[in-house]
mmCIF file of C-alpha atoms in Angstrom:
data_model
loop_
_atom_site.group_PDB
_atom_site.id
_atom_site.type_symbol
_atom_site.label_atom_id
_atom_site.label_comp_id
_atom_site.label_asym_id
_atom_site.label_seq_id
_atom_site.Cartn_x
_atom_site.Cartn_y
_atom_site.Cartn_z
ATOM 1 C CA UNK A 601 15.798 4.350 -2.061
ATOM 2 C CA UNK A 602 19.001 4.561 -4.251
ATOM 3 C CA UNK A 603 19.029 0.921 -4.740
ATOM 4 C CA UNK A 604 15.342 1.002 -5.601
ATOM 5 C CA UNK A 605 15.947 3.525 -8.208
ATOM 6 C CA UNK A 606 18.836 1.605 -9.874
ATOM 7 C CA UNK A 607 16.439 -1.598 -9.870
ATOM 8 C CA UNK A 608 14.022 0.231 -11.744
ATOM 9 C CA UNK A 609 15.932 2.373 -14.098
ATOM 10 C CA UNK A 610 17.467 -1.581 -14.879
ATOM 11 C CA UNK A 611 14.558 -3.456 -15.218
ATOM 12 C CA UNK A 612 13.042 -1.145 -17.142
ATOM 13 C CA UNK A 613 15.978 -0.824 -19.577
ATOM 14 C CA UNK A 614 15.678 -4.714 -20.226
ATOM 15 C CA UNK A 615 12.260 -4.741 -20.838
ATOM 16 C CA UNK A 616 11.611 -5.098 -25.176
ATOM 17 C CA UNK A 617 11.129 -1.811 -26.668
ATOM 18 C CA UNK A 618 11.206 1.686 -25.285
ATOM 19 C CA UNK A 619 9.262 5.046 -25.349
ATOM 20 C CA UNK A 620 9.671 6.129 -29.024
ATOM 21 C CA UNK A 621 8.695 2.305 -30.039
ATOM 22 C CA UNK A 622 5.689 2.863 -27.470
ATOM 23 C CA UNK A 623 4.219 6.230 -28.605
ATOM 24 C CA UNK A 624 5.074 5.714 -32.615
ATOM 25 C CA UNK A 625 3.989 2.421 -32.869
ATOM 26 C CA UNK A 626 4.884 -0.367 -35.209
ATOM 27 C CA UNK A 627 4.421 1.854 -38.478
ATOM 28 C CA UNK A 628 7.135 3.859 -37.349
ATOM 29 C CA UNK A 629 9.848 3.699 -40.041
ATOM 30 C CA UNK A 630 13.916 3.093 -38.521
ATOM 31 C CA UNK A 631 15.004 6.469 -39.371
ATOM 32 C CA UNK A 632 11.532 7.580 -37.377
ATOM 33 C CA UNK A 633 12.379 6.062 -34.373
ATOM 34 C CA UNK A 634 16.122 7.311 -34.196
ATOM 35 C CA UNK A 635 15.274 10.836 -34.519
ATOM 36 C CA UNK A 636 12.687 10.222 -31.690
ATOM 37 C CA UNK A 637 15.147 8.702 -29.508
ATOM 38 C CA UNK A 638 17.822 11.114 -30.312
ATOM 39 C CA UNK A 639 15.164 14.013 -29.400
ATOM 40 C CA UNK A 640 14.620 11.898 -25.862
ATOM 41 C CA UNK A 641 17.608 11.611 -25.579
ATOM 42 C CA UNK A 642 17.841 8.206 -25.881
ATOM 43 C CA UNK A 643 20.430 7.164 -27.970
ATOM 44 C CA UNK A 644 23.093 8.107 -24.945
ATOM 45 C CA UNK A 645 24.663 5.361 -22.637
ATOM 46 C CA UNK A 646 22.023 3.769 -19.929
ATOM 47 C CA UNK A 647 24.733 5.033 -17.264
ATOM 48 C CA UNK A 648 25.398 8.598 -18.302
ATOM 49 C CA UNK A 649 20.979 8.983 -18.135
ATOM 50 C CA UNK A 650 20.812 7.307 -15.322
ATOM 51 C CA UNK A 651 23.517 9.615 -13.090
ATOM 52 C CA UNK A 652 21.926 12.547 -15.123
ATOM 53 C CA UNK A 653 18.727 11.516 -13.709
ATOM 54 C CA UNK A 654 20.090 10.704 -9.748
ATOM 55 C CA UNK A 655 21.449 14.399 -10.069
ATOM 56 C CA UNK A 656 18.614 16.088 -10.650
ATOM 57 C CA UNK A 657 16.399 13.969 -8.241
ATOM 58 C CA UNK A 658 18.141 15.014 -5.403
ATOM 59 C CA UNK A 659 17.785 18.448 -6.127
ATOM 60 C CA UNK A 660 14.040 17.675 -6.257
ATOM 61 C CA UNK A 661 13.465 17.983 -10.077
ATOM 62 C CA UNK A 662 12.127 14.003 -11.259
ATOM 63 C CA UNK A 663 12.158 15.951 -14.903
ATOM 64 C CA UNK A 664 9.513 15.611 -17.280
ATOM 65 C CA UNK A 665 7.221 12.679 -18.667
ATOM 66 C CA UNK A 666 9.315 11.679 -22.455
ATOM 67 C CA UNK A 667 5.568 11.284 -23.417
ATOM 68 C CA UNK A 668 4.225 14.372 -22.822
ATOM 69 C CA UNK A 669 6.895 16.808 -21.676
ATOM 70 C CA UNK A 670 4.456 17.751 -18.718
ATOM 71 C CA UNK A 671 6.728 17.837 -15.529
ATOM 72 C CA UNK A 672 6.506 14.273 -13.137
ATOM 73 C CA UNK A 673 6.224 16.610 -10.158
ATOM 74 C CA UNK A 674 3.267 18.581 -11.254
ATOM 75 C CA UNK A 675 1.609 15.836 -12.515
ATOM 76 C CA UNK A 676 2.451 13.210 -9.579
ATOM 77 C CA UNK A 677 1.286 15.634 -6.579
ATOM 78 C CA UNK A 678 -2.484 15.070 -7.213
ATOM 79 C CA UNK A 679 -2.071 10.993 -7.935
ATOM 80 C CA UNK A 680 -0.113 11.109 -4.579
ATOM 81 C CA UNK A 681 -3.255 13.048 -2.757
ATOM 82 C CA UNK A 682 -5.667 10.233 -4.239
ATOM 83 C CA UNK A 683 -3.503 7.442 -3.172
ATOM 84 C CA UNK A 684 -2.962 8.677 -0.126
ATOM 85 C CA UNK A 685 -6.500 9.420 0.209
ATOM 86 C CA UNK A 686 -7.690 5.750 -0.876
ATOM 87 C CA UNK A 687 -5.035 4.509 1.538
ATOM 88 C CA UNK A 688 -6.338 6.705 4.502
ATOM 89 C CA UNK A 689 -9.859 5.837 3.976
ATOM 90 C CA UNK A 690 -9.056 2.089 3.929
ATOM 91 C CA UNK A 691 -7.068 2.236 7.043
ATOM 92 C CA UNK A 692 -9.787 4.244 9.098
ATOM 93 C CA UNK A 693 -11.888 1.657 9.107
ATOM 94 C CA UNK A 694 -8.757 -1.600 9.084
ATOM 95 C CA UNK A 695 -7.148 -0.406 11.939
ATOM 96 C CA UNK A 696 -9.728 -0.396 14.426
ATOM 97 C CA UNK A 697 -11.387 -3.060 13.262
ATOM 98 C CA UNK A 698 -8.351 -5.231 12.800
ATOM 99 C CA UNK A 699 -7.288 -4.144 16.364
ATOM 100 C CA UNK A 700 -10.682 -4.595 18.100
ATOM 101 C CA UNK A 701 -11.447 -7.945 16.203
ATOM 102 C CA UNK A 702 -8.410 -9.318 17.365
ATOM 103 C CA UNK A 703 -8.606 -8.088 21.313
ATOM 104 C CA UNK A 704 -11.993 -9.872 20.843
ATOM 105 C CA UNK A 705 -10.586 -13.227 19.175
ATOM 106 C CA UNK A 706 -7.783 -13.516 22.197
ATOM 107 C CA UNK A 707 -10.059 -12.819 25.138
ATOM 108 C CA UNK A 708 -12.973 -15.534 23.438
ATOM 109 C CA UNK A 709 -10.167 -17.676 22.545
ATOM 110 C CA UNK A 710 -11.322 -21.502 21.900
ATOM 111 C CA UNK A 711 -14.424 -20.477 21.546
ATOM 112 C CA UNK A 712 -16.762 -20.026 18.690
ATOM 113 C CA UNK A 713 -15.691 -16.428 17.812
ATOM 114 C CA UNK A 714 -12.344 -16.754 18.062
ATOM 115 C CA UNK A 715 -12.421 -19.583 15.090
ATOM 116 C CA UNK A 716 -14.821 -17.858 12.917
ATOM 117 C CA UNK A 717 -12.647 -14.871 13.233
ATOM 118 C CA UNK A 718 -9.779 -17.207 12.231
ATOM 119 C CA UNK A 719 -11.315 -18.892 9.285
ATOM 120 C CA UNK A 720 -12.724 -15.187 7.939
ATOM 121 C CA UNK A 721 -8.877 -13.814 7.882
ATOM 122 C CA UNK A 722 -7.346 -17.178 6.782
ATOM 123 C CA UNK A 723 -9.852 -16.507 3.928
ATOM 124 C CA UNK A 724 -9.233 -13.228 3.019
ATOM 125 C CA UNK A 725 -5.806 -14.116 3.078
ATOM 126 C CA UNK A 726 -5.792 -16.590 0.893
ATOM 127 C CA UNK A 727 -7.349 -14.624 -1.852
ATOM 128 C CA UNK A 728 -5.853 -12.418 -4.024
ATOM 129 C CA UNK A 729 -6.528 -8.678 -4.035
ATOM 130 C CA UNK A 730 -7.722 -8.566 -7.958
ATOM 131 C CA UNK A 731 -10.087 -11.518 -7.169
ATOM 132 C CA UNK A 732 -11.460 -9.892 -4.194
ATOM 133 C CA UNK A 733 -11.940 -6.782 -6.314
ATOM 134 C CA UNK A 734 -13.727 -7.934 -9.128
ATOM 135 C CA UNK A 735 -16.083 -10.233 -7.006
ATOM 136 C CA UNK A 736 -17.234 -6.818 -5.333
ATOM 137 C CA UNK A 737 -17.605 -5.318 -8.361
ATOM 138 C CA UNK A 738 -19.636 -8.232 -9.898
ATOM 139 C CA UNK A 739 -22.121 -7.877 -6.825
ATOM 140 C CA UNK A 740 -21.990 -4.295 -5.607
ATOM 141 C CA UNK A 741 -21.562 -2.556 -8.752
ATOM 142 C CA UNK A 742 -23.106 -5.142 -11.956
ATOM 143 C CA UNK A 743 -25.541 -6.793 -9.958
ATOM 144 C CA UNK A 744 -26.852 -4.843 -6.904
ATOM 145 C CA UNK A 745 -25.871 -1.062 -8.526
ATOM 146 C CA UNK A 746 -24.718 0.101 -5.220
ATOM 147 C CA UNK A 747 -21.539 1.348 -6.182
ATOM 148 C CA UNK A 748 -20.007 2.563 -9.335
ATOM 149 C CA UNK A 749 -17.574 -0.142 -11.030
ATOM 150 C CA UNK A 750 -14.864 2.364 -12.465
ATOM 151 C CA UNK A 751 -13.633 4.546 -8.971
ATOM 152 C CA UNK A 752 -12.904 8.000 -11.129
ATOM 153 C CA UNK A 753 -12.647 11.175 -8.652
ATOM 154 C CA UNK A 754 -11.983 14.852 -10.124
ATOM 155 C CA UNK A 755 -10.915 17.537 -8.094
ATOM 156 C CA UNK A 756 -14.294 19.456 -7.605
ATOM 157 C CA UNK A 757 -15.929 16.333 -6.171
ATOM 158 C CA UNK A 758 -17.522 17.215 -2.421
ATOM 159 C CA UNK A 759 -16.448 14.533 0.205
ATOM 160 C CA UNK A 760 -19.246 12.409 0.443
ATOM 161 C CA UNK A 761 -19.007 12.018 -2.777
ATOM 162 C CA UNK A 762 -15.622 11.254 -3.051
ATOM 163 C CA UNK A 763 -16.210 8.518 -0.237
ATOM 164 C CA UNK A 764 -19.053 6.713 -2.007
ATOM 165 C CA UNK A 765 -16.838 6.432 -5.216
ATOM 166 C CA UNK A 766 -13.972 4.872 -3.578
ATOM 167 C CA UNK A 767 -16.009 2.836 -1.504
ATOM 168 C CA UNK A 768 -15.087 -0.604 -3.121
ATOM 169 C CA UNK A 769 -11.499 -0.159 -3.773
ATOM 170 C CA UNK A 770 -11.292 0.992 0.189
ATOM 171 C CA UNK A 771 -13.212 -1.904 1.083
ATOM 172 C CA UNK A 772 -11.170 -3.961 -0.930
ATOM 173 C CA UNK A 773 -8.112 -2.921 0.538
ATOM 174 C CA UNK A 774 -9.660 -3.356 4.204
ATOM 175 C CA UNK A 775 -10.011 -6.574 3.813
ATOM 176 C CA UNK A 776 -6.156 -7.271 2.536
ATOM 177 C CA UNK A 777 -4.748 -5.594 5.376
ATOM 178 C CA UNK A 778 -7.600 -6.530 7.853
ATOM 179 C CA UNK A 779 -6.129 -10.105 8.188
ATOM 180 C CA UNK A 780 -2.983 -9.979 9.017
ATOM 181 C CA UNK A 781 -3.707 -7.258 11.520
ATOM 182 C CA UNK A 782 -6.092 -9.123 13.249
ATOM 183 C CA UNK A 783 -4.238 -12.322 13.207
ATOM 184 C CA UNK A 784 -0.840 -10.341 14.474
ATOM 185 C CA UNK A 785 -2.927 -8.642 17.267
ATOM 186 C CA UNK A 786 -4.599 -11.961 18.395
ATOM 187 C CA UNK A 787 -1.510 -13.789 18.508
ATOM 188 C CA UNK A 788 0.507 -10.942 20.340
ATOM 189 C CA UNK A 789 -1.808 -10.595 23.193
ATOM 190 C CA UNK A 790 -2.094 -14.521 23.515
ATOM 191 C CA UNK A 791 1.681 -14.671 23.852
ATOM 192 C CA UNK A 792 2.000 -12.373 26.713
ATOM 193 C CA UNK A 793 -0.671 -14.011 28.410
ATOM 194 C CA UNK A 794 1.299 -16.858 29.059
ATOM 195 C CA UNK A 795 3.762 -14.710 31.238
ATOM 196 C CA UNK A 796 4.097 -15.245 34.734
ATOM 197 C CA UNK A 797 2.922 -11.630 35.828
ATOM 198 C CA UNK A 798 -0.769 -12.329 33.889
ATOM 199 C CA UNK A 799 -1.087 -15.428 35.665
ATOM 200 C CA UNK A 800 -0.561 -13.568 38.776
ATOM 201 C CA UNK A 801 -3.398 -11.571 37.521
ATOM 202 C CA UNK A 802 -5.664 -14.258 36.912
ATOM 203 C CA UNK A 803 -4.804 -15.919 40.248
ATOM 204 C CA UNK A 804 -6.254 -12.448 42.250
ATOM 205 C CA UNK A 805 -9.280 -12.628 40.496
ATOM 206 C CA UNK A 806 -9.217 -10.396 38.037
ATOM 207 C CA UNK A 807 -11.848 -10.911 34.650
ATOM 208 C CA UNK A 808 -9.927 -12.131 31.376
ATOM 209 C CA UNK A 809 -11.073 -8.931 29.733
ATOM 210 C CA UNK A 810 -9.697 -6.479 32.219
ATOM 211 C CA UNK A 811 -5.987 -8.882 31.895
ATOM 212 C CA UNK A 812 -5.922 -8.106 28.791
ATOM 213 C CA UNK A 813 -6.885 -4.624 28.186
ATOM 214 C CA UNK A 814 -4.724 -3.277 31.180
ATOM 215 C CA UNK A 815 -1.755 -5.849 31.751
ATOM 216 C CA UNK A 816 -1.484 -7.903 28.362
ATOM 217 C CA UNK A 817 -2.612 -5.739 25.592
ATOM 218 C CA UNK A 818 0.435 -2.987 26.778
ATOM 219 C CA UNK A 819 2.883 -5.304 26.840
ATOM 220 C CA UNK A 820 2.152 -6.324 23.129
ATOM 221 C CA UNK A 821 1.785 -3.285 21.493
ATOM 222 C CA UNK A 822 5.255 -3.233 20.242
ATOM 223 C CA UNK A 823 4.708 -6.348 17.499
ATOM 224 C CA UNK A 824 0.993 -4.637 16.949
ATOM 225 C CA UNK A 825 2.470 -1.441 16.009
ATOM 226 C CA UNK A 826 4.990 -2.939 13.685
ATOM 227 C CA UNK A 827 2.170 -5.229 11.433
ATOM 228 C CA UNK A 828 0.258 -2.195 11.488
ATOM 229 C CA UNK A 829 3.155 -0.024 10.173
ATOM 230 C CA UNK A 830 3.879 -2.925 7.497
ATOM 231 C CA UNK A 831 0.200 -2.589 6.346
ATOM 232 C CA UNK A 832 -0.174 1.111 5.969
ATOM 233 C CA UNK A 833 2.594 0.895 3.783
ATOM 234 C CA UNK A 834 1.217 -1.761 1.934
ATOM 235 C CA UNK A 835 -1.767 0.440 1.684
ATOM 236 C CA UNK A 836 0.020 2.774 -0.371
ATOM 237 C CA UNK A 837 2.768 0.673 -1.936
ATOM 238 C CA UNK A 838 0.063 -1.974 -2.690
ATOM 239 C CA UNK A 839 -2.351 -0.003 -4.124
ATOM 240 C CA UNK A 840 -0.908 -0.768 -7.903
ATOM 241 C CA UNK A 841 -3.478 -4.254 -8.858
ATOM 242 C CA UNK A 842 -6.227 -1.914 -7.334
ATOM 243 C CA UNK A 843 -6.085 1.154 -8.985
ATOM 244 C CA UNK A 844 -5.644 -0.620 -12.297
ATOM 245 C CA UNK A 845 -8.679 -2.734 -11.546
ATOM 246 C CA UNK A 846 -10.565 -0.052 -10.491
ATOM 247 C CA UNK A 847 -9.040 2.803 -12.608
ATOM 248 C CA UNK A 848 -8.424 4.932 -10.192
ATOM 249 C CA UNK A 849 -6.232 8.450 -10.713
ATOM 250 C CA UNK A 850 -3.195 7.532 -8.198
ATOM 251 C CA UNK A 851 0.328 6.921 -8.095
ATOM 252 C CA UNK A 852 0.028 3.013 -8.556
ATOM 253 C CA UNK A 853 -2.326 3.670 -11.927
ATOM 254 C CA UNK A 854 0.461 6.466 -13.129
ATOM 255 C CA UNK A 855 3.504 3.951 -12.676
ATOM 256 C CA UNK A 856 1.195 0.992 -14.667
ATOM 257 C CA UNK A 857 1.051 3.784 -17.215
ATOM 258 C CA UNK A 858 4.660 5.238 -17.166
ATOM 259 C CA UNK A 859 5.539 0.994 -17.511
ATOM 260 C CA UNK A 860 3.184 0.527 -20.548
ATOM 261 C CA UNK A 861 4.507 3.256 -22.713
ATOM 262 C CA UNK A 862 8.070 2.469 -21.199
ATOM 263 C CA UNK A 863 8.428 6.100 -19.591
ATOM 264 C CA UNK A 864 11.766 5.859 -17.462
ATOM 265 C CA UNK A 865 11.391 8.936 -15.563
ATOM 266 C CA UNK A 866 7.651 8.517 -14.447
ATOM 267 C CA UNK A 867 8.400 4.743 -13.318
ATOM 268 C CA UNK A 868 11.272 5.987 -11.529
ATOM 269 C CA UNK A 869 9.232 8.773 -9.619
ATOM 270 C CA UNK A 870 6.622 6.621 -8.770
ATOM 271 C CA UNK A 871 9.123 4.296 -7.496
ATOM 272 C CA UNK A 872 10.440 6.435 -5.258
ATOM 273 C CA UNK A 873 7.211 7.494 -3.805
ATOM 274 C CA UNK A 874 6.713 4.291 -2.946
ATOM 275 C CA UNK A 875 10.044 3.480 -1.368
ATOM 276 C CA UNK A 876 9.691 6.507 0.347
ATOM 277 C CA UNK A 877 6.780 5.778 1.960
ATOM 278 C CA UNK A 878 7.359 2.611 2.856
ATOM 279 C CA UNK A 879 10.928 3.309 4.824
ATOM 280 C CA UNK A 880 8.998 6.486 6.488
ATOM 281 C CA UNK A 881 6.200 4.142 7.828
ATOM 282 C CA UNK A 882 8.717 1.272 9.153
ATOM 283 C CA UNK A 883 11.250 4.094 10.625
ATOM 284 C CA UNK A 884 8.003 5.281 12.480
ATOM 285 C CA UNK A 885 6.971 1.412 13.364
ATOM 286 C CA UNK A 886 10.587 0.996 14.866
ATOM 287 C CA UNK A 887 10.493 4.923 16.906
ATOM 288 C CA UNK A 888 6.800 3.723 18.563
ATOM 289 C CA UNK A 889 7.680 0.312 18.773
ATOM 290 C CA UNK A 890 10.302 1.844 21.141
ATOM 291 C CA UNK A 891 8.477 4.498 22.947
ATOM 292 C CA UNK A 892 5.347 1.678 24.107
ATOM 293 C CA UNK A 893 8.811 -0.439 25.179
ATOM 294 C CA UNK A 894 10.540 0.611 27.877
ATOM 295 C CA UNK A 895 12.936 -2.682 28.121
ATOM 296 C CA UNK A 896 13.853 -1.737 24.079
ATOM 297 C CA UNK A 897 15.263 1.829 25.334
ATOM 298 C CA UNK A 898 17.642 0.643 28.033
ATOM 299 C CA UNK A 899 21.070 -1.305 26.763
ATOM 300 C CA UNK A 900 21.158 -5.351 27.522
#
């Protein structure tokens, strides 16, 4: 997380312009703009704002937007609750179905559902995430008026309705993540069922489906857990293309914002939301990955 927030505070420093260029414009006069900075503070060494900055973050004050003076906590806590709730939403429904599709794909494998489940992830992997979200826009939303296009939520809104809103970015971001699951899961149970024990299995009789529920699917939960720990986090740390595209209030919309108008200390505290949430999921991925183990808690 510290090197994240150095790469950011530095590639944000090299980008043209900065925050008093951004909110003044191009009318602003020289002597404008260096009173501006010198009021932001500014006009000091990248270095000294930067430590300044790392000092007060890890007393938990990420200071205040230099656009608005409203304070980054304050104003981040309710973009992190609608990211996180976008990102719940769409992994309610990935998860199982990533899970469950692929189960199905490896006990059916060769056989007609086990390819078309191949080609639909192969698909939806190819694609990117904006094309896949304007598409469903274009039909749900323009064409069919099932679903509003812009994916606005306020704080007063009940849950149902809050559901239907976000209904296309979620399903958007299903089908990202959906993929990879399902491939990950499909080829993790067909790898352990080349081992000697689930031959043994087969050899007494036992139905494909009950090998892999009760002696395959066990044994591969450790890679499953880890892909699905890598795509929660990209449900949150990915969510930046689809909040733009869809406008919606979260954390990945703020930092597209905070980068626009060149506002350090909002694309620094979005930046280490994200970072934070990704090494939280993965250190979780690793700690389960461990527990559903047993050989990866005893020393070779």
């Amino acid at each position: 997380m510290l090197a994240v927030s150095a790469l950011i505070f530095v590639a944000t420093e090299i980008l043209p312009g900065d925050v008093a260029s951004a909110v003044l414009g191009q009318g602003a006069t020289p002597e404008t703009l260096a009173v501006f900075r010198h009021e932001l503070g500014l006009d000091r060494p990248a270095y000294i704002r930067y430590f300044e900055w790392l000092f007060n973050a890890l007393q938990g004050d990420l200071g205040v937007a230099l656009t608005n003076k409203r304070d980054i906590v304050a104003t981040i806590t309710p973009k992190f609750d609608n990211t996180m709730f976008l990102a719940g939403y769409a992994a309610l429904i990935a998860v199982p179905l990533a899970v469950g599709m692929g189960i199905v794909a490896a006990i059916n494998e060769g056989k007609w559902i086990d390819r078309a489940a191949n080609i639909v992830s192969l698909a939806a992997i190819s694609f990117p995430e904006f094309f896949i979200a304007y598409v469903l826009i274009l039909f749900f939303a323009v064409r069919w008026h099932l679903f509003p296009v812009l994916s606005t939520v306020f704080p007063d809104m009940t849950l149902g309705h809050k559901l239907y809103v976000v209904a296309l970015p979620a399903v958007t971001l299903t089908m990202l993540v959906t993929a990879h699951m399902l491939r990950m899961t499909r080829s993790s149970v067909l790898s352990i069922m080349s081992q000697p024990y689930i031959e043994m299995a087969f050899l007494k009789g036992l139905k494909r489906s009950r090998v892999v529920f009760v002696h395959a699917l066990p044994n591969a939960a450790a890679p499953i857990i880890t892909v699905i720990a890598l795509n929660l986090a990209y449900l949150i740390v990915g969510v930046v293309v689809i909040e733009t595209v869809f406008v919606y209030p979260g954390v990945g919309q703020f930092m597209v914002d905070g980068v626009t108008k060149r506002d350090l200390p909002v694309v620094q505290a979005c930046g280490l939301v994200f970072a934070g949430a990704f090494v939280i999921l993965n250190t979780i991925a690793d700690v389960l990955a461990i527990l559903v183990n047993p050989r990866l808690r005893k020393a070779r």
